[in-house]
Short mmCIF file of N, CA and C in Angstrom, two decimals:
data_model
loop_
_atom_site.label_atom_id
_atom_site.label_comp_id
_atom_site.label_asym_id
_atom_site.label_seq_id
_atom_site.Cartn_x
_atom_site.Cartn_y
_atom_site.Cartn_z
N MET S 93 12.60 -3.36 4.35
CA MET S 93 11.86 -2.35 5.05
C MET S 93 10.98 -1.59 4.04
N ALA S 94 9.73 -1.41 4.40
CA ALA S 94 8.78 -0.73 3.51
C ALA S 94 8.91 0.78 3.64
N HIS S 95 8.65 1.45 2.55
CA HIS S 95 8.66 2.91 2.50
C HIS S 95 7.24 3.36 2.15
N THR S 96 6.60 4.12 3.01
CA THR S 96 5.23 4.57 2.77
C THR S 96 5.22 5.63 1.67
N LEU S 97 4.48 5.34 0.60
CA LEU S 97 4.37 6.27 -0.52
C LEU S 97 3.15 7.17 -0.40
N TYR S 98 2.12 6.69 0.27
CA TYR S 98 0.89 7.47 0.45
C TYR S 98 0.14 6.87 1.63
N GLU S 99 -0.47 7.72 2.43
CA GLU S 99 -1.26 7.25 3.57
C GLU S 99 -2.42 8.21 3.78
N ASN S 100 -3.59 7.67 4.07
CA ASN S 100 -4.77 8.50 4.28
C ASN S 100 -5.67 7.82 5.30
N HIS S 101 -6.12 8.57 6.28
CA HIS S 101 -7.07 8.07 7.28
C HIS S 101 -8.24 9.03 7.30
N CYS S 102 -9.46 8.49 7.27
CA CYS S 102 -10.65 9.34 7.32
C CYS S 102 -11.83 8.53 7.82
N THR S 103 -12.87 9.23 8.22
CA THR S 103 -14.12 8.60 8.63
C THR S 103 -15.10 8.71 7.48
N LEU S 104 -15.72 7.58 7.12
CA LEU S 104 -16.65 7.53 5.99
C LEU S 104 -17.98 6.95 6.43
N THR S 105 -19.04 7.31 5.72
CA THR S 105 -20.31 6.62 5.90
C THR S 105 -20.23 5.29 5.16
N ARG S 106 -21.18 4.41 5.41
CA ARG S 106 -21.20 3.14 4.68
C ARG S 106 -21.30 3.39 3.18
N GLY S 107 -22.12 4.36 2.79
CA GLY S 107 -22.27 4.69 1.37
C GLY S 107 -20.98 5.20 0.75
N GLU S 108 -20.26 6.05 1.48
CA GLU S 108 -18.97 6.57 0.98
C GLU S 108 -17.94 5.46 0.87
N LEU S 109 -17.95 4.54 1.83
CA LEU S 109 -17.03 3.40 1.77
C LEU S 109 -17.35 2.53 0.56
N ALA S 110 -18.64 2.26 0.36
CA ALA S 110 -19.05 1.46 -0.80
C ALA S 110 -18.63 2.13 -2.10
N ALA S 111 -18.80 3.45 -2.19
CA ALA S 111 -18.41 4.18 -3.40
C ALA S 111 -16.91 4.10 -3.63
N GLU S 112 -16.11 4.20 -2.57
CA GLU S 112 -14.66 4.11 -2.72
C GLU S 112 -14.24 2.72 -3.18
N LEU S 113 -14.83 1.68 -2.58
CA LEU S 113 -14.51 0.31 -2.99
C LEU S 113 -14.97 0.05 -4.42
N ARG S 114 -16.14 0.58 -4.78
CA ARG S 114 -16.66 0.43 -6.14
C ARG S 114 -15.74 1.11 -7.15
N HIS S 115 -15.24 2.29 -6.80
CA HIS S 115 -14.31 3.01 -7.68
C HIS S 115 -13.05 2.18 -7.92
N ILE S 116 -12.52 1.59 -6.85
CA ILE S 116 -11.33 0.73 -6.99
C ILE S 116 -11.66 -0.46 -7.88
N ALA S 117 -12.80 -1.12 -7.62
CA ALA S 117 -13.20 -2.28 -8.41
C ALA S 117 -13.38 -1.92 -9.88
N ASP S 118 -14.00 -0.78 -10.15
CA ASP S 118 -14.21 -0.34 -11.54
C ASP S 118 -12.87 -0.11 -12.24
N ARG S 119 -11.92 0.51 -11.56
CA ARG S 119 -10.59 0.75 -12.16
C ARG S 119 -9.88 -0.57 -12.44
N LEU S 120 -9.98 -1.51 -11.51
CA LEU S 120 -9.34 -2.82 -11.72
C LEU S 120 -10.00 -3.55 -12.88
N ASP S 121 -11.33 -3.56 -12.94
CA ASP S 121 -12.03 -4.20 -14.06
C ASP S 121 -11.65 -3.60 -15.40
N ALA S 122 -11.41 -2.29 -15.42
CA ALA S 122 -11.06 -1.60 -16.67
C ALA S 122 -9.58 -1.77 -17.02
N GLY S 123 -8.79 -2.35 -16.11
CA GLY S 123 -7.35 -2.50 -16.36
C GLY S 123 -6.59 -1.20 -16.20
N THR S 124 -7.18 -0.25 -15.48
CA THR S 124 -6.60 1.07 -15.28
C THR S 124 -5.82 1.13 -13.98
N ASP S 125 -4.72 1.87 -13.98
CA ASP S 125 -3.94 2.06 -12.75
C ASP S 125 -4.77 2.78 -11.70
N LEU S 126 -4.46 2.55 -10.44
CA LEU S 126 -5.09 3.29 -9.35
C LEU S 126 -4.26 4.53 -9.08
N THR S 127 -4.91 5.63 -8.77
CA THR S 127 -4.20 6.86 -8.41
C THR S 127 -4.74 7.39 -7.09
N TYR S 128 -3.84 7.90 -6.28
CA TYR S 128 -4.19 8.48 -4.99
C TYR S 128 -3.44 9.78 -4.80
N GLY S 129 -4.03 10.70 -4.06
CA GLY S 129 -3.39 11.97 -3.78
C GLY S 129 -3.80 13.04 -4.77
N ILE S 130 -3.22 14.22 -4.58
CA ILE S 130 -3.53 15.38 -5.42
C ILE S 130 -2.23 16.10 -5.76
N GLY S 131 -2.12 16.54 -7.00
CA GLY S 131 -0.98 17.36 -7.41
C GLY S 131 0.36 16.67 -7.24
N ASN S 132 1.29 17.35 -6.56
CA ASN S 132 2.64 16.82 -6.38
C ASN S 132 2.67 15.57 -5.50
N SER S 133 1.63 15.35 -4.71
CA SER S 133 1.62 14.19 -3.83
C SER S 133 0.85 13.02 -4.45
N GLU S 134 0.48 13.12 -5.73
CA GLU S 134 -0.26 12.05 -6.39
C GLU S 134 0.66 10.87 -6.70
N ILE S 135 0.15 9.67 -6.47
CA ILE S 135 0.90 8.46 -6.77
C ILE S 135 0.03 7.55 -7.64
N THR S 136 0.65 6.92 -8.62
CA THR S 136 -0.03 5.97 -9.49
C THR S 136 0.42 4.56 -9.12
N VAL S 137 -0.55 3.67 -8.99
CA VAL S 137 -0.27 2.29 -8.58
C VAL S 137 -0.69 1.35 -9.70
N PRO S 138 0.28 0.81 -10.45
CA PRO S 138 -0.07 -0.17 -11.47
C PRO S 138 -0.32 -1.53 -10.80
N VAL S 139 -1.47 -2.12 -11.07
CA VAL S 139 -1.83 -3.40 -10.45
C VAL S 139 -1.78 -4.48 -11.52
N PRO S 140 -1.01 -5.56 -11.29
CA PRO S 140 -0.92 -6.63 -12.29
C PRO S 140 -2.20 -7.47 -12.33
N ARG S 141 -2.22 -8.43 -13.24
CA ARG S 141 -3.39 -9.29 -13.40
C ARG S 141 -3.63 -10.18 -12.18
N GLN S 142 -2.58 -10.52 -11.45
CA GLN S 142 -2.73 -11.42 -10.31
C GLN S 142 -2.03 -10.82 -9.10
N VAL S 143 -2.72 -10.83 -7.95
CA VAL S 143 -2.17 -10.29 -6.70
C VAL S 143 -2.43 -11.28 -5.57
N HIS S 144 -1.67 -11.14 -4.50
CA HIS S 144 -1.90 -11.92 -3.29
C HIS S 144 -2.74 -11.06 -2.35
N ARG S 145 -3.85 -11.62 -1.85
CA ARG S 145 -4.74 -10.88 -0.97
C ARG S 145 -4.69 -11.46 0.43
N GLU S 146 -4.61 -10.58 1.43
CA GLU S 146 -4.71 -10.97 2.83
C GLU S 146 -5.95 -10.30 3.41
N LEU S 147 -6.69 -11.03 4.22
CA LEU S 147 -7.88 -10.50 4.89
C LEU S 147 -7.77 -10.83 6.36
N GLU S 148 -7.94 -9.83 7.21
CA GLU S 148 -7.85 -10.03 8.65
C GLU S 148 -8.98 -9.27 9.33
N ILE S 149 -9.70 -9.97 10.21
CA ILE S 149 -10.76 -9.35 11.00
C ILE S 149 -10.36 -9.47 12.46
N ASP S 150 -10.27 -8.34 13.14
CA ASP S 150 -9.83 -8.31 14.53
C ASP S 150 -10.90 -7.72 15.42
N SER S 151 -10.91 -8.19 16.66
CA SER S 151 -11.78 -7.63 17.69
C SER S 151 -10.90 -7.19 18.85
N ALA S 152 -10.96 -5.91 19.20
CA ALA S 152 -10.16 -5.37 20.29
C ALA S 152 -10.88 -5.60 21.62
N VAL S 153 -10.13 -5.48 22.70
CA VAL S 153 -10.68 -5.66 24.05
C VAL S 153 -11.85 -4.71 24.29
N ASP S 154 -11.76 -3.49 23.75
CA ASP S 154 -12.82 -2.50 23.96
C ASP S 154 -14.03 -2.71 23.05
N GLY S 155 -13.99 -3.77 22.22
CA GLY S 155 -15.12 -4.09 21.35
C GLY S 155 -15.01 -3.55 19.94
N ASP S 156 -14.01 -2.70 19.67
CA ASP S 156 -13.82 -2.19 18.30
C ASP S 156 -13.49 -3.35 17.37
N LEU S 157 -14.06 -3.31 16.19
CA LEU S 157 -13.76 -4.30 15.16
C LEU S 157 -12.98 -3.64 14.05
N SER S 158 -12.11 -4.41 13.42
CA SER S 158 -11.40 -3.90 12.25
C SER S 158 -11.37 -4.98 11.17
N LEU S 159 -11.49 -4.54 9.95
CA LEU S 159 -11.43 -5.39 8.78
C LEU S 159 -10.29 -4.85 7.92
N ASP S 160 -9.22 -5.61 7.82
CA ASP S 160 -8.02 -5.16 7.11
C ASP S 160 -7.82 -5.99 5.85
N PHE S 161 -7.71 -5.29 4.73
CA PHE S 161 -7.35 -5.90 3.46
C PHE S 161 -5.93 -5.47 3.12
N ALA S 162 -5.13 -6.39 2.63
CA ALA S 162 -3.81 -6.06 2.11
C ALA S 162 -3.63 -6.81 0.81
N PHE S 163 -3.07 -6.14 -0.18
CA PHE S 163 -2.81 -6.74 -1.48
C PHE S 163 -1.32 -6.59 -1.77
N HIS S 164 -0.69 -7.67 -2.21
CA HIS S 164 0.76 -7.66 -2.45
C HIS S 164 1.06 -8.22 -3.83
N TRP S 165 2.08 -7.65 -4.46
CA TRP S 165 2.56 -8.17 -5.73
C TRP S 165 3.96 -7.64 -5.98
N ALA S 166 4.67 -8.35 -6.83
CA ALA S 166 6.00 -7.91 -7.23
C ALA S 166 5.84 -6.79 -8.26
N PRO S 167 6.75 -5.83 -8.26
CA PRO S 167 6.66 -4.76 -9.26
C PRO S 167 6.79 -5.32 -10.67
N THR S 168 6.10 -4.71 -11.60
CA THR S 168 6.18 -5.14 -13.00
C THR S 168 6.82 -4.04 -13.82
N ARG S 169 7.50 -4.44 -14.87
CA ARG S 169 8.12 -3.47 -15.77
C ARG S 169 7.11 -3.02 -16.79
N ARG S 170 7.09 -1.75 -17.06
CA ARG S 170 6.20 -1.20 -18.09
C ARG S 170 6.92 -1.21 -19.43
N LYS S 171 6.19 -1.51 -20.49
CA LYS S 171 6.77 -1.50 -21.84
C LYS S 171 6.46 -0.21 -22.53
#
């Protein structure tokens, strides 16, 4: 059973979405951990060199589209 460590839902412009994805890509390229949240609710996500990626595109009856990315990996030990 999964335990949610952080969750965030918001409405973004295309530009804001691109900036958020670019920020994630830049951190991954730099080998830097991802961080989310503020203060006591901040979480750091160490991402290994290799991950499993899932991509799903759905169309709802009402015409709404969704593009879901999921990335999975086993936890790694830090030295």
